[in-house]
Tab-separated table of C-alpha atoms in Angstrom:
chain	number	residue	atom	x	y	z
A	1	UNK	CA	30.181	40.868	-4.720
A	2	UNK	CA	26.268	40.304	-6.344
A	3	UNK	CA	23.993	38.783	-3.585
A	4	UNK	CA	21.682	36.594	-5.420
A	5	UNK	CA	20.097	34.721	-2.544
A	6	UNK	CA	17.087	32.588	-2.589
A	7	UNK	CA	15.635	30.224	-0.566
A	8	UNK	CA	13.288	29.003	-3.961
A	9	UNK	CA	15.074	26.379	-6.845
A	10	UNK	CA	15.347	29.655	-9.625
A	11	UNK	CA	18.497	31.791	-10.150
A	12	UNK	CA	17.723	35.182	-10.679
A	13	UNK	CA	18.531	36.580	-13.745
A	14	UNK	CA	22.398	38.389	-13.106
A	15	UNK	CA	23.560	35.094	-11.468
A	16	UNK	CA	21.785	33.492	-14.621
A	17	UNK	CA	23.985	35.549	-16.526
A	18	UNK	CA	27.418	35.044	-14.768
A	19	UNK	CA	26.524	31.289	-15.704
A	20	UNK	CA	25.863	32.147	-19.469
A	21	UNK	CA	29.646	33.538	-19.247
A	22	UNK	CA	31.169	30.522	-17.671
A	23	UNK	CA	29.166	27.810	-20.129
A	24	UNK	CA	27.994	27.099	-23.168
A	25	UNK	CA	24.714	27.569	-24.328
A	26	UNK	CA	22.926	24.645	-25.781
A	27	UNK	CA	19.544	24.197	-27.547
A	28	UNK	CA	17.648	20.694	-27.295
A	29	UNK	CA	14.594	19.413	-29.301
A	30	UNK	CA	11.971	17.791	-27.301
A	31	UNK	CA	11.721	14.400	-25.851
A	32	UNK	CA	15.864	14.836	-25.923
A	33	UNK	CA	17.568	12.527	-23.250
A	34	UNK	CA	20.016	14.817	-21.251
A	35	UNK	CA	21.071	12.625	-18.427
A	36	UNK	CA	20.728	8.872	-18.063
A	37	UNK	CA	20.650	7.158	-14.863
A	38	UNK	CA	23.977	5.763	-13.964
A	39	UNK	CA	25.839	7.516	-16.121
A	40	UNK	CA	29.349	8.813	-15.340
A	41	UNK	CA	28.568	11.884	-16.886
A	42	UNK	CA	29.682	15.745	-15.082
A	43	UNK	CA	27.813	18.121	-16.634
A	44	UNK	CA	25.344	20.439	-14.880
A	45	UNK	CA	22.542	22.141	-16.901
A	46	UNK	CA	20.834	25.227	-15.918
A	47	UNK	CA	17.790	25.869	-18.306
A	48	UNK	CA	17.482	29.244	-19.844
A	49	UNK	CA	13.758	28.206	-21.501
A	50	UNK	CA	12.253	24.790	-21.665
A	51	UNK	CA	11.087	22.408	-19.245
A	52	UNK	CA	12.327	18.713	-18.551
A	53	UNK	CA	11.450	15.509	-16.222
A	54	UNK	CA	13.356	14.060	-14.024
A	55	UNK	CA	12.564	10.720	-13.204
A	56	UNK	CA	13.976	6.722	-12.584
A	57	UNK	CA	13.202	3.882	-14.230
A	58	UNK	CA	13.154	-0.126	-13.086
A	59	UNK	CA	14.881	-2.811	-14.852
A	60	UNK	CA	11.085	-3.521	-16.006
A	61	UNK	CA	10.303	-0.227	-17.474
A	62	UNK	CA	8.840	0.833	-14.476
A	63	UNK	CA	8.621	4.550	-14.127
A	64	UNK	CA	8.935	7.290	-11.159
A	65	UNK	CA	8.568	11.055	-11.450
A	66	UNK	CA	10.865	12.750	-8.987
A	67	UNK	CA	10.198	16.165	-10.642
A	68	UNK	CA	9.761	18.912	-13.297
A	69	UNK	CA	12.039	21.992	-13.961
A	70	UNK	CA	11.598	25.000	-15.612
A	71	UNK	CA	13.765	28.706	-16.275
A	72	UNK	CA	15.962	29.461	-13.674
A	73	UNK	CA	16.311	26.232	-12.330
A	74	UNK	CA	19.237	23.702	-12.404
A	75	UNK	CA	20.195	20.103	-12.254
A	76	UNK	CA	22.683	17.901	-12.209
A	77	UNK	CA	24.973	18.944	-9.274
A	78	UNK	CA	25.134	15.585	-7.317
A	79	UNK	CA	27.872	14.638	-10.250
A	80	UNK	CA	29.778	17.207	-7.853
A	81	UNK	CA	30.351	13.908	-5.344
A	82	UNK	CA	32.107	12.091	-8.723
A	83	UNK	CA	29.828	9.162	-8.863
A	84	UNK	CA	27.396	7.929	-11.371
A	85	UNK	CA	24.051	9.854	-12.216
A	86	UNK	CA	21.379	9.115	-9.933
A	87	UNK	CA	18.332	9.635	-12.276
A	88	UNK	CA	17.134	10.518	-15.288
A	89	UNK	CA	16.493	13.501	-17.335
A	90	UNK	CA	14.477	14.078	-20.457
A	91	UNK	CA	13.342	17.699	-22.099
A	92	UNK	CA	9.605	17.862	-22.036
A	93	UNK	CA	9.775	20.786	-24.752
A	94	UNK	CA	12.266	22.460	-26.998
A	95	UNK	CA	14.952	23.560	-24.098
A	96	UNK	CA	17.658	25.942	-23.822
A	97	UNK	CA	20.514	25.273	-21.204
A	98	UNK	CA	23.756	26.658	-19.660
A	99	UNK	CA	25.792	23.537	-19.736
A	100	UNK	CA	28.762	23.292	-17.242
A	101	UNK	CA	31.249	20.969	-16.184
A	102	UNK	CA	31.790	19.780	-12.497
A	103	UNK	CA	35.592	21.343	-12.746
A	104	UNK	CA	33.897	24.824	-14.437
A	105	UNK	CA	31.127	24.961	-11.564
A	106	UNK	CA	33.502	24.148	-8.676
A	107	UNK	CA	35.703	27.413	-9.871
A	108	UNK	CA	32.405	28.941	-10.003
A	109	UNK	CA	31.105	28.077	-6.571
A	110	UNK	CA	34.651	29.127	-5.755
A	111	UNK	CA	34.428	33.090	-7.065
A	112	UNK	CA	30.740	33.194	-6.069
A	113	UNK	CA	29.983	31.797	-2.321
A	114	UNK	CA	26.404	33.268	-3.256
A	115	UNK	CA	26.017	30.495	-5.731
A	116	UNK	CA	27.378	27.807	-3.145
A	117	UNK	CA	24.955	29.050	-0.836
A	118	UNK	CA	21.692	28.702	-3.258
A	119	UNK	CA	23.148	25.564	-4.272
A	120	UNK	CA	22.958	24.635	-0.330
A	121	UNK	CA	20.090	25.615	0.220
A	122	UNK	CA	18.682	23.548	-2.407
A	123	UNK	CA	20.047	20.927	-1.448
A	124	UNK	CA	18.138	20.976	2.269
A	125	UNK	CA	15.079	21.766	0.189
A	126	UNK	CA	15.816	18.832	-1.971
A	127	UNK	CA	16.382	16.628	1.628
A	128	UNK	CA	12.905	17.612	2.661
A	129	UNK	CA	11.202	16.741	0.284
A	130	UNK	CA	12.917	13.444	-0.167
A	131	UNK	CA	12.106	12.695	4.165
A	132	UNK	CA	8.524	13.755	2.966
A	133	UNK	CA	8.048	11.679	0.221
A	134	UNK	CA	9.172	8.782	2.257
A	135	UNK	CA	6.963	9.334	4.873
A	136	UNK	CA	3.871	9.964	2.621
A	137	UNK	CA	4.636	6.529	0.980
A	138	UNK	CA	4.632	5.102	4.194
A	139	UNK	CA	2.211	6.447	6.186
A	140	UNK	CA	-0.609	7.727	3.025
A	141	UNK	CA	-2.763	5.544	0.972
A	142	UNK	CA	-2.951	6.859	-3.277
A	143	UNK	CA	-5.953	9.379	-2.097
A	144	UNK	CA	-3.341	11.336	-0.138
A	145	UNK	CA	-0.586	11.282	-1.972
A	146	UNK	CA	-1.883	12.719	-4.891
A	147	UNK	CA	-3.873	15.365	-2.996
A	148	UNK	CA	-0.165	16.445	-1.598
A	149	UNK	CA	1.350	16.089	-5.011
A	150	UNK	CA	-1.867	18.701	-5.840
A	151	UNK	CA	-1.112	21.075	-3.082
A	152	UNK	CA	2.504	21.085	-3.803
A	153	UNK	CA	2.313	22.005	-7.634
A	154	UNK	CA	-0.700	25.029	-6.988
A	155	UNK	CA	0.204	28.391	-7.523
A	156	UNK	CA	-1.863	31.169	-6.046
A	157	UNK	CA	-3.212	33.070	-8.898
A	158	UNK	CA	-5.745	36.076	-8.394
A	159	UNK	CA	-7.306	34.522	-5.486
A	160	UNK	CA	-6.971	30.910	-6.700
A	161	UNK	CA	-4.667	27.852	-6.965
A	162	UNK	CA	-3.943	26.901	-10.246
A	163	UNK	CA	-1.548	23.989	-11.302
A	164	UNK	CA	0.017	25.726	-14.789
A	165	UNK	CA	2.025	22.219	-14.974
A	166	UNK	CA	0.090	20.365	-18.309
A	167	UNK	CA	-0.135	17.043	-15.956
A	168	UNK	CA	-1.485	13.754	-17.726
A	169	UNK	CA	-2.936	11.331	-15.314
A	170	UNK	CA	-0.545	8.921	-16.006
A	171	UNK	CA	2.362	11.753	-15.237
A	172	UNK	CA	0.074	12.006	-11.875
A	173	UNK	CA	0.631	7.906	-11.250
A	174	UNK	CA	4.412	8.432	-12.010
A	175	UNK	CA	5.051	10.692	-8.943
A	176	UNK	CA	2.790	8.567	-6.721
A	177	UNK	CA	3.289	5.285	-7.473
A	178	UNK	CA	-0.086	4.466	-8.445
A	179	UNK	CA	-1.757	3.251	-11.621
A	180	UNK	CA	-3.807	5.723	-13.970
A	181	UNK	CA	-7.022	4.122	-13.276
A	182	UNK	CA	-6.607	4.638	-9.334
A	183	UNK	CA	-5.564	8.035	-10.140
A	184	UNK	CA	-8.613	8.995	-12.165
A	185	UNK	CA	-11.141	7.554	-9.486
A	186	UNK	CA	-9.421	10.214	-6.982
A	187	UNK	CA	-9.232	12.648	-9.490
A	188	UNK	CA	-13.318	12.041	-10.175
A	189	UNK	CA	-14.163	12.192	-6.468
A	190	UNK	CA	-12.470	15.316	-6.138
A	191	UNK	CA	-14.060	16.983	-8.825
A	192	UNK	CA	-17.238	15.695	-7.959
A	193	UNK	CA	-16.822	16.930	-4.283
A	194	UNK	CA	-16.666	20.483	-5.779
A	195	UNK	CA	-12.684	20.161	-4.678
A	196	UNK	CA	-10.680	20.733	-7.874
A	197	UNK	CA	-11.857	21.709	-11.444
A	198	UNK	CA	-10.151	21.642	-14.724
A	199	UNK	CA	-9.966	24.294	-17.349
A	200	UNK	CA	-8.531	23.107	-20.318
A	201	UNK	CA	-5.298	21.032	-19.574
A	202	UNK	CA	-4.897	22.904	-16.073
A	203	UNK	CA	-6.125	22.154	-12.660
A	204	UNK	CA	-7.520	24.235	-10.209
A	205	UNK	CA	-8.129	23.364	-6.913
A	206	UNK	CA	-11.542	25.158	-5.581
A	207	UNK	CA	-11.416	24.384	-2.332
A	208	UNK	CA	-8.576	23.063	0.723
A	209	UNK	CA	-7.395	19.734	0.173
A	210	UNK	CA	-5.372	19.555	3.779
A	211	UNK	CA	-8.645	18.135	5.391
A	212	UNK	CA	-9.098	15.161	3.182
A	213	UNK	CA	-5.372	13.951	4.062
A	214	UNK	CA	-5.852	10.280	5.102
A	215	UNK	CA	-3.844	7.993	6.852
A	216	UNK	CA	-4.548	4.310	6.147
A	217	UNK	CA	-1.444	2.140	6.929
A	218	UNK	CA	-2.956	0.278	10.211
A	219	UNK	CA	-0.159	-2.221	12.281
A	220	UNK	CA	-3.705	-4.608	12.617
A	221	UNK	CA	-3.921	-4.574	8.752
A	222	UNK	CA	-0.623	-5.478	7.084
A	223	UNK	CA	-1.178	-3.975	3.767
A	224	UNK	CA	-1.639	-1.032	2.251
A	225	UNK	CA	-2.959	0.422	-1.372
A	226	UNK	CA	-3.578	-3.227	-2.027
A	227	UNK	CA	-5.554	-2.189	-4.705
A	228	UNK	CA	-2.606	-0.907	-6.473
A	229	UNK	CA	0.039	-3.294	-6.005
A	230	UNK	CA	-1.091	-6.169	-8.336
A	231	UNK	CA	-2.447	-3.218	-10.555
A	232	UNK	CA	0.201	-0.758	-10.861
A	233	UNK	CA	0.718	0.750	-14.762
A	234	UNK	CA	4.185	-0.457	-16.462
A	235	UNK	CA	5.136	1.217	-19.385
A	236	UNK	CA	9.130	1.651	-20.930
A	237	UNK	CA	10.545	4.922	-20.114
A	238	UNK	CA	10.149	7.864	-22.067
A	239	UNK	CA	12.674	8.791	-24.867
């Protein structure tokens, strides 16, 4: 039996494969809609080449980035449970995916405990960053959360951290809950601190942003991010 264990969200290429043999390939445009929240919907996609969003929208058009995906890396496996989808996904590019059904990836998981232990073990992953989001909205005002959104999406590259992720401010407010315009003041106080730089459409971050972590919800205060809640960006979801 293959060992193909990882702690990281990628499949390594001969598990990859033993997918490609259980499911059909499929080929999407960009912008294409793969998943939509509340579906009833089984499939699980694992993408070959491509990248998409996954994300939730409000009944107001309101929109939340829970992540991006690349090669290697799947979604789509809560449908395992049988109930509807819990979020969004849309290809940012042209995308290539494995597509199986719940039935096809349960005989899979069944033949290949290696699989149903990655699949574990992104789950946990997936857990902790949930109980980590939660506590960031929580406990961290916008300045915060985006610096841990930074940290979290660097890549150490020849010395450096580089986020490769194209990121739009406004993808930035999506995944912190803020609006653009709060999210380029932080953005311009960084770069004017000498923290983060950008070349081209990439980020780098110069120097450690762990220091510059504040905490700003006060039990004397009562609020927090004012600023943002009577200012937040609304925009309809992306299609």
């Amino acid at each position: 039996m293959p060992t193909h264990l990882s702690h990281s969200g990628v499949l390594d290429k001969a598990l990859l494969q033993l997918m490609v043999d259980k499911g059909g390939t499929k080929s999407f445009p960009a912008n294409a809609m793969l998943i939509n929240e509340a579906d009833t919907t089984d499939s699980i996609y694992i993408i070959l080449a491509g990248r998409v969003k996954v994300f939730g929208t409000s009944e107001s058009g309101r929109e939340v980035i829970y992540n991006t995906l690349g090669p290697g890396e799947y979604f789509g496996e809560l449908s395992l449970d049988g109930k509807p989808r819990s979020a969004s996904v849309i290809t940012l590019a042209p995308t290539n995916c494995i597509v199986v059904s719940s039935a096809q990836l349960r005989d899979f998981l069944a033949e290949y405990p290696d699989f149903a232990l990655h699949l574990i073990y992104k789950l946990i992953d997936l857990l902790r960053r949930k109980t980590a989001n939660i506590k960031s909205l929580a406990l961290e005002d916008v300045h915060g959360r985006i610096i841990r959104v930074l940290e979290s999406l660097a890549q150490d590259e020849n010395g450096r951290k580089v986020i490769h992720e194209k990121l739009t401010q406004q993808d930035l407010a999506d995944r912190v809950g803020a609006s653009r315009e709060m999210v380029n003041r932080v953005l311009t106080q960084l770069s004017n601190s000498g923290h983060i730089s950008t070349e081209g459409r990439h980020i780098v971050l110069l120097k450690p942003l762990s220091s510059l972590h504040p905490l700003t919800t006060s039990p004397t205060s009562g609020k927090r991010d004012s600023d943002l809640t009577s200012s937040r960006h609304t925009h309809p979801p992306a299609r």
